[in-house]
Amino acid sequence: MTSKFSIPNPLNDTQRRFNELCEMGGGSRGGPARTKVQELLKQSGDVLNIGAERYAANCLKEFSDLNPWHVCFAIGISWGHLAQSLFGKSV
C-alpha cells in the first residue's frame, strides 16, 4: 500500500526510510509521525554534515592558493545543482 505522502521512485536510503514511515502512519491527516520524520532528518543531516565538512576541508586544502570565499562559493553552487538534479528526478 502506497501512502499519498510517499516519495515516488526513492533514490536513497533516507527517501526509502521516509516512505516506510509514511506506510507506518501515525501523523496528522494520515501522514508519517512528525517526531519520526524529524529523527530521520537529523540522522541523515548528521551524516551529510560529516561528509560535507571533510569535502570542504579537502577542497580548501587542495586549492589553498585561491580565495577561500571563491572555493566555498563554488562548493555551494555545485551542491545546489546536485540537490536540484536529485530532487528533480524523484518527483
N, CA, C and O atoms as a DFTB+ gen file, in Angstrom:
364 C
 N C O
     1  1       0.845      -1.183       0.000
     2  2       0.000       0.000       0.000
     3  2       0.887       1.241       0.000
     4  3       1.776       1.365       0.842
     5  1       0.658       2.145      -0.920
     6  2       1.459       3.359      -1.025
     7  2       0.706       4.534      -0.423
     8  3      -0.471       4.745      -0.717
     9  1       1.388       5.292       0.417
    10  2       0.805       6.463       1.055
    11  2       0.839       7.628       0.077
    12  3       1.732       7.712      -0.765
    13  1      -0.132       8.526       0.187
    14  2      -0.140       9.718      -0.673
    15  2       1.021      10.647      -0.346
    16  3       1.326      11.560      -1.112
    17  1       1.670      10.414       0.791
    18  2       2.801      11.239       1.193
    19  2       4.150      10.653       0.750
    20  3       5.177      11.321       0.871
    21  1       4.158       9.444       0.252
    22  2       5.394       8.760      -0.130
    23  2       6.092       9.457      -1.287
    24  3       5.464      10.141      -2.097
    25  1       7.394       9.268      -1.345
    26  2       8.208       9.804      -2.433
    27  2       8.239       8.753      -3.540
    28  3       8.685       7.629      -3.310
    29  1       7.766       9.109      -4.753
    30  2       7.819       8.130      -5.846
    31  2       9.263       7.890      -6.278
    32  3      10.060       8.826      -6.343
    33  1       9.595       6.651      -6.569
    34  2      10.939       6.294      -7.043
    35  2      12.038       6.828      -6.136
    36  3      12.873       7.611      -6.590
    37  1      12.064       6.431      -4.868
    38  2      13.088       6.947      -3.949
    39  2      14.490       6.636      -4.454
    40  3      14.750       5.563      -4.998
    41  1      15.391       7.603      -4.260
    42  2      16.748       7.497      -4.793
    43  2      17.793       7.105      -3.758
    44  3      18.901       6.711      -4.120
    45  1      17.455       7.208      -2.476
    46  2      18.460       6.928      -1.457
    47  2      17.802       6.344      -0.215
    48  3      16.578       6.238      -0.138
    49  1      18.631       5.967       0.757
    50  2      18.126       5.338       1.978
    51  2      17.205       6.257       2.772
    52  3      16.233       5.792       3.366
    53  1      17.493       7.536       2.790
    54  2      16.651       8.474       3.527
    55  2      15.251       8.515       2.917
    56  3      14.257       8.481       3.641
    57  1      15.173       8.588       1.606
    58  2      13.871       8.612       0.947
    59  2      13.132       7.288       1.142
    60  3      11.917       7.281       1.343
    61  1      13.853       6.174       1.085
    62  2      13.215       4.871       1.313
    63  2      12.699       4.770       2.747
    64  3      11.592       4.282       2.975
    65  1      13.490       5.228       3.704
    66  2      13.059       5.202       5.108
    67  2      11.860       6.121       5.318
    68  3      10.953       5.786       6.079
    69  1      11.846       7.279       4.652
    70  2      10.697       8.182       4.742
    71  2       9.438       7.475       4.248
    72  3       8.377       7.591       4.860
    73  1       9.558       6.748       3.147
    74  2       8.405       6.007       2.632
    75  2       7.928       4.952       3.634
    76  3       6.727       4.723       3.777
    77  1       8.873       4.314       4.322
    78  2       8.493       3.349       5.351
    79  2       7.707       4.042       6.465
    80  3       6.710       3.512       6.954
    81  1       8.164       5.228       6.859
    82  2       7.453       5.985       7.887
    83  2       6.063       6.385       7.412
    84  3       5.117       6.419       8.200
    85  1       5.942       6.688       6.126
    86  2       4.624       7.017       5.570
    87  2       3.680       5.825       5.690
    88  3       2.509       5.975       6.040
    89  1       4.204       4.648       5.396
    90  2       3.391       3.435       5.475
    91  2       2.958       3.149       6.914
    92  3       1.853       2.659       7.147
    93  1       3.823       3.453       7.869
    94  2       3.508       3.221       9.276
    95  2       2.448       4.200       9.771
    96  3       1.686       3.890      10.687
    97  1       2.404       5.391       9.155
    98  2       1.415       6.390       9.559
    99  2       1.709       6.935      10.941
   100  3       2.854       6.947      11.394
   101  1       0.653       7.387      11.605
   102  2       0.793       7.915      12.958
   103  2       0.831       9.421      13.032
   104  3       0.825       9.992      14.123
   105  1       0.870      10.073      11.885
   106  2       0.904      11.527      11.872
   107  2      -0.460      12.123      11.584
   108  3      -1.437      11.407      11.366
   109  1      -0.507      13.425      11.588
   110  2      -1.774      14.100      11.304
   111  2      -2.176      13.880       9.848
   112  3      -1.327      13.824       8.958
   113  1      -3.431      13.762       9.629
   114  2      -4.013      13.552       8.293
   115  2      -3.459      12.315       7.591
   116  3      -3.425      12.257       6.362
   117  1      -3.026      11.329       8.372
   118  2      -2.585      10.066       7.788
   119  2      -1.143      10.007       7.339
   120  3      -0.698       8.981       6.825
   121  1      -0.411      11.075       7.520
   122  2       0.992      11.083       7.118
   123  2       1.876      10.406       8.153
   124  3       1.381       9.827       9.119
   125  1       3.174      10.478       7.950
   126  2       4.102       9.867       8.902
   127  2       4.131      10.658      10.214
   128  3       3.817      11.848      10.239
   129  1       4.506       9.990      11.285
   130  2       4.620      10.649      12.591
   131  2       5.716      11.713      12.526
   132  3       6.845      11.429      12.124
   133  1       5.376      12.924      12.918
   134  2       6.296      14.053      12.805
   135  2       7.615      13.803      13.540
   136  3       8.685      14.090      13.003
   137  1       7.548      13.279      14.744
   138  2       8.782      13.069      15.511
   139  2       9.695      12.057      14.821
   140  3      10.917      12.196      14.868
   141  1       9.118      11.049      14.187
   142  2       9.921      10.052      13.470
   143  2      10.600      10.687      12.250
   144  3      11.756      10.386      11.953
   145  1       9.884      11.556      11.555
   146  2      10.471      12.247      10.396
   147  2      11.585      13.174      10.862
   148  3      12.630      13.261      10.218
   149  1      11.369      13.862      11.968
   150  2      12.406      14.750      12.494
   151  2      13.662      13.969      12.879
   152  3      14.779      14.423      12.632
   153  1      13.478      12.803      13.481
   154  2      14.621      11.959      13.833
   155  2      15.368      11.509      12.577
   156  3      16.598      11.523      12.542
   157  1      14.622      11.110      11.550
   158  2      15.228      10.690      10.288
   159  2      16.034      11.833       9.668
   160  3      17.160      11.623       9.216
   161  1      15.469      13.030       9.645
   162  2      16.165      14.181       9.064
   163  2      17.422      14.529       9.854
   164  3      18.446      14.885       9.272
   165  1      17.344      14.425      11.176
   166  2      18.540      14.708      11.989
   167  2      19.632      13.691      11.710
   168  3      20.791      14.064      11.527
   169  1      19.278      12.407      11.676
   170  2      20.272      11.365      11.421
   171  2      20.903      11.550      10.044
   172  3      22.124      11.487       9.905
   173  1      20.083      11.777       9.037
   174  2      20.597      11.955       7.678
   175  2      21.437      13.220       7.581
   176  3      22.479      13.232       6.924
   177  1      20.984      14.280       8.234
   178  2      21.724      15.536       8.226
   179  2      23.078      15.418       8.892
   180  3      24.062      15.992       8.427
   181  1      23.125      14.662       9.996
   182  2      24.408      14.461      10.681
   183  2      25.415      13.770       9.766
   184  3      26.582      14.155       9.711
   185  1      24.955      12.751       9.055
   186  2      25.836      12.020       8.132
   187  2      26.301      12.950       7.005
   188  3      27.478      12.959       6.646
   189  1      25.373      13.725       6.455
   190  2      25.729      14.649       5.376
   191  2      26.710      15.712       5.859
   192  3      27.642      16.069       5.137
   193  1      26.511      16.214       7.061
   194  2      27.406      17.249       7.589
   195  2      28.828      16.739       7.758
   196  3      29.784      17.466       7.489
   197  1      28.975      15.496       8.201
   198  2      30.321      14.923       8.357
   199  2      31.009      14.859       6.990
   200  3      32.163      15.265       6.851
   201  1      30.300      14.352       5.995
   202  2      30.866      14.273       4.644
   203  2      31.143      15.642       4.056
   204  3      32.166      15.846       3.402
   205  1      30.240      16.578       4.286
   206  2      30.399      17.926       3.741
   207  2      31.596      18.632       4.367
   208  3      32.342      19.330       3.681
   209  1      31.773      18.449       5.658
   210  2      32.905      19.084       6.338
   211  2      34.228      18.553       5.796
   212  3      35.160      19.320       5.554
   213  1      34.305      17.240       5.608
   214  2      35.534      16.645       5.050
   215  2      35.772      17.134       3.627
   216  3      36.897      17.478       3.263
   217  1      34.724      17.165       2.833
   218  2      34.854      17.599       1.441
   219  2      35.323      19.049       1.367
   220  3      36.244      19.370       0.615
   221  1      34.694      19.918       2.142
   222  2      35.073      21.329       2.126
   223  2      36.520      21.512       2.591
   224  3      37.269      22.291       2.000
   225  1      36.911      20.799       3.642
   226  2      38.295      20.899       4.130
   227  2      39.284      20.445       3.063
   228  3      40.330      21.067       2.879
   229  1      38.956      19.364       2.362
   230  2      39.835      18.883       1.290
   231  2      39.938      19.895       0.160
   232  3      41.025      20.132      -0.368
   233  1      38.812      20.493      -0.214
   234  2      38.838      21.498      -1.282
   235  2      39.666      22.710      -0.883
   236  3      40.453      23.217      -1.682
   237  1      39.492      23.178       0.357
   238  2      40.262      24.333       0.807
   239  2      41.752      24.022       0.872
   240  3      42.583      24.892       0.609
   241  1      42.092      22.777       1.223
   242  2      43.495      22.375       1.257
   243  2      44.062      22.273      -0.161
   244  3      45.157      22.760      -0.442
   245  1      43.296      21.629      -1.046
   246  2      43.765      21.438      -2.421
   247  2      43.898      22.753      -3.170
   248  3      44.810      22.915      -3.981
   249  1      43.009      23.682      -2.911
   250  2      43.018      24.966      -3.610
   251  2      43.433      26.090      -2.669
   252  3      42.863      27.180      -2.701
   253  1      44.419      25.820      -1.840
   254  2      44.847      26.775      -0.812
   255  2      45.388      28.080      -1.388
   256  3      45.450      29.090      -0.687
   257  1      45.777      28.062      -2.654
   258  2      46.305      29.278      -3.266
   259  2      45.195      30.191      -3.795
   260  3      45.470      31.295      -4.264
   261  1      43.942      29.729      -3.720
   262  2      42.813      30.520      -4.199
   263  2      42.089      31.191      -3.034
   264  3      42.274      30.819      -1.875
   265  1      41.279      32.167      -3.353
   266  2      40.474      32.862      -2.358
   267  2      39.493      31.852      -1.727
   268  3      38.695      31.251      -2.447
   269  1      39.536      31.656      -0.407
   270  2      38.663      30.658       0.222
   271  2      37.180      30.951       0.027
   272  3      36.370      30.024      -0.006
   273  1      36.813      32.216      -0.101
   274  2      35.410      32.551      -0.352
   275  2      34.972      32.040      -1.714
   276  3      33.842      31.579      -1.876
   277  1      35.859      32.121      -2.685
   278  2      35.529      31.618      -4.025
   279  2      35.390      30.100      -4.016
   280  3      34.506      29.547      -4.670
   281  1      36.264      29.432      -3.275
   282  2      36.193      27.970      -3.180
   283  2      34.874      27.557      -2.530
   284  3      34.191      26.663      -3.029
   285  1      34.516      28.199      -1.425
   286  2      33.265      27.873      -0.734
   287  2      32.056      28.172      -1.615
   288  3      31.085      27.416      -1.610
   289  1      32.106      29.262      -2.367
   290  2      31.015      29.609      -3.271
   291  2      30.853      28.524      -4.345
   292  3      29.736      28.113      -4.658
   293  1      31.962      28.074      -4.896
   294  2      31.915      27.025      -5.921
   295  2      31.347      25.717      -5.352
   296  3      30.574      25.028      -6.018
   297  1      31.735      25.385      -4.123
   298  2      31.198      24.187      -3.479
   299  2      29.683      24.322      -3.321
   300  3      28.935      23.394      -3.627
   301  1      29.242      25.477      -2.844
   302  2      27.808      25.716      -2.647
   303  2      27.021      25.627      -3.941
   304  3      25.934      25.050      -3.968
   305  1      27.554      26.188      -5.008
   306  2      26.884      26.119      -6.314
   307  2      26.770      24.672      -6.781
   308  3      25.716      24.254      -7.260
   309  1      27.845      23.913      -6.645
   310  2      27.803      22.523      -7.116
   311  2      26.820      21.699      -6.288
   312  3      26.100      20.867      -6.841
   313  1      26.776      21.918      -4.963
   314  2      25.815      21.186      -4.130
   315  2      24.384      21.575      -4.491
   316  3      23.489      20.731      -4.472
   317  1      24.164      22.842      -4.817
   318  2      22.829      23.287      -5.222
   319  2      22.376      22.601      -6.495
   320  3      21.224      22.181      -6.603
   321  1      23.279      22.486      -7.460
   322  2      22.945      21.794      -8.710
   323  2      22.693      20.308      -8.460
   324  3      21.788      19.720      -9.053
   325  1      23.496      19.705      -7.581
   326  2      23.303      18.286      -7.249
   327  2      21.935      18.065      -6.600
   328  3      21.206      17.146      -6.972
   329  1      21.597      18.911      -5.633
   330  2      20.308      18.771      -4.949
   331  2      19.153      18.943      -5.935
   332  3      18.173      18.200      -5.887
   333  1      19.273      19.914      -6.818
   334  2      18.205      20.144      -7.800
   335  2      18.038      18.923      -8.709
   336  3      16.912      18.522      -9.006
   337  1      19.134      18.339      -9.144
   338  2      19.023      17.184     -10.036
   339  2      18.478      15.970      -9.290
   340  3      17.701      15.201      -9.857
   341  1      18.873      15.781      -8.019
   342  2      18.364      14.643      -7.251
   343  2      16.872      14.771      -6.993
   344  3      16.117      13.828      -7.232
   345  1      16.441      15.926      -6.510
   346  2      15.039      16.083      -6.189
   347  2      14.182      16.236      -7.427
   348  3      13.000      15.891      -7.412
   349  1      14.761      16.746      -8.495
   350  2      14.020      16.859      -9.746
   351  2      13.681      15.496     -10.332
   352  3      12.634      15.332     -10.959
   353  1      14.565      14.513     -10.132
   354  2      14.333      13.178     -10.663
   355  2      13.355      12.376      -9.817
   356  3      12.714      11.452     -10.318
   357  1      13.235      12.721      -8.543
   358  2      12.411      11.911      -7.650
   359  2      10.943      12.317      -7.652
   360  3      10.111      11.618      -7.073
   361  1      10.619      13.412      -8.279
   362  2       9.229      13.880      -8.262
   363  2       8.523      13.530      -9.539
   364  3       7.344      13.847      -9.699
